Amino acid sequence: MTNVPKRPQAIRGGLVAFPSEGAVRAADLLIEDGRIAAIVVPGEVLPDEAEHVDATDRLITPGLVNAHTHSHLAIAKGVSRSWTLELHLHNGPWTGGGQNLDDRHLLAQASAAEMLLKGCTACYDLVLELPTPSPDGMFATAAGYLDAGMRAVVTPMLADRTFWQAIPGLRDSLPESAQASVDAIRLASSDVSLAACERILAEWPHDRAMVRPGLAPTIPLHCSDEFWRGARALADRFGAPMHAHLAESKIQAISGRARYGASLTAHLDRLGILGPDFTAAHGIWLDADDLAILARNGASVAHNPSSNFRLGSGIANVPAMVAAGVQVGLGSDACSCSDHQNLFEVMRLACYLSRTASFDPDDWLTPGDVFDMATRGSAQALGMQDIIGDIRVGLAADLVFLDLGTVNFTPLNDALYQLVFAEEGRSITRVMIGGRTVVEDGRLTTIDYPALRNRLNARAQEIFAANAPRRAELAAIEPFVKHFCVGLAQGRIELAGSAQA
Ligand SMILES: [Zn+2]
């Protein structure tokens, strides 16, 4: 990686939070070549030539890892109305469409800026380009993260069925003029998209320790079986991780049974898609059999509680996932469906939400559990567990420094509990990635934020103005989509099983 400090750094005087131990203790750290070279008890001698980094009154944590987001939707903060997931997808062509190649880089930077300022040092980014992903688009997204100094897995979102085609019966339920409108929105064939993916994976120009490519067939119902198999073959050939939204809404679960005659998870298992390199986002409408399948395959779930609340998607039973042996990481999801990319909020929500799953407090997630999910669990989902996610000798020095003098940590009774239950990111003083300081005194050192802000505001205006006709067209159809989808979720509308993929 570029810009790794040449001199070793000795970080002295801080408290350190260790995810694997679920504990906080005083320790000094030696950083060499961007990695943690030693962890010693306070006061133990560190090399004289090392640059001294004073961590007095600081809590040091590993960088938080966002296991699920979408940088192309960083343009759409505050745009989403009272939308379910389906209405969010229906409006996708204007909230996330109409972007150009420069926007890929800009929006990756915007996403990175927000995450870095909130203590997140790596993310899993699922990026949409229509009608098909492009090598240039993915490379530009990756360059945005690299310029910000942030790690990421960048994956093209893949689909050969549109939202209106994916839910059996939806398109035919619309009035004829609306059918014509949605039919006009087309996606490339799976062959065309897979050829683009092959080039993305084969020609990836960036340092994979910082930013690596993956594949994201976006939603099971949105991809033909042939597309899924092709994506799996490419992922195996290039050692790329896979990611998909799985059983995010009740409508998806119902539609999956109608289309496949089996649960979405069982269907993917039958196709041979699942494995330790597979991350299922959301996983709300999963039963015990589905969880057993995911666990048997060593797959991860990216839990996105804020997005699940915002879209009214339901409550993911994370304690049941953990009990079944499924790996769990935490994600914010996109700015359009959870408005923020703040893993502190996500940790707190995940912890609170687990309390609704059981009357027995022994079943609840603890702050130690969710801190572990937001670090080691998410790192595993990214396939970067050998590089990041913990404070351990040999891992990268991706570190967050929090001021213990803020109101969140005063009085200081239990740093880990206060980190999860009281902190929102405002105590962050410094963020390091690979030993390089990317945030100092609350400011980004790698990004000219005022300039970025001006460009973002200008592009948001331009893009949404250009997308206004499409927005109006979709708004006219929205009541019909809403009627069908709400009816399906409420059981007023039933799907005939088609059992065809
Ligand atoms: Zn998502």
CSV table of C-alpha atoms and ligand atoms in Angstrom, one decimal, residues 68-70 126 157 245 248 281-282 304 307 333-334 337, ligand 1:
chain,number,residue,atom,x,y,z
A,68,HIS,CA,-23.0,-4.3,3.5
A,69,THR,CA,-23.4,-1.0,1.7
A,70,HIS,CA,-24.0,0.5,-1.7
A,126,LEU,CA,-22.4,-3.6,-3.9
A,157,MET,CA,-24.7,-6.0,-8.6
A,245,HIS,CA,-29.5,-10.1,-0.5
A,248,GLU,CA,-34.8,-9.6,3.0
A,281,ALA,CA,-27.4,-9.8,3.4
A,282,HIS,CA,-30.3,-9.3,5.8
A,304,ASN,CA,-28.4,-4.6,8.7
A,307,SER,CA,-32.1,-0.7,7.1
A,333,ASP,CA,-26.8,-0.8,4.1
A,334,ALA,CA,-27.2,2.1,1.6
A,337,CYS,CA,-32.5,2.9,3.1
B,1,ZN,ZN,-28.4,-3.9,0.2
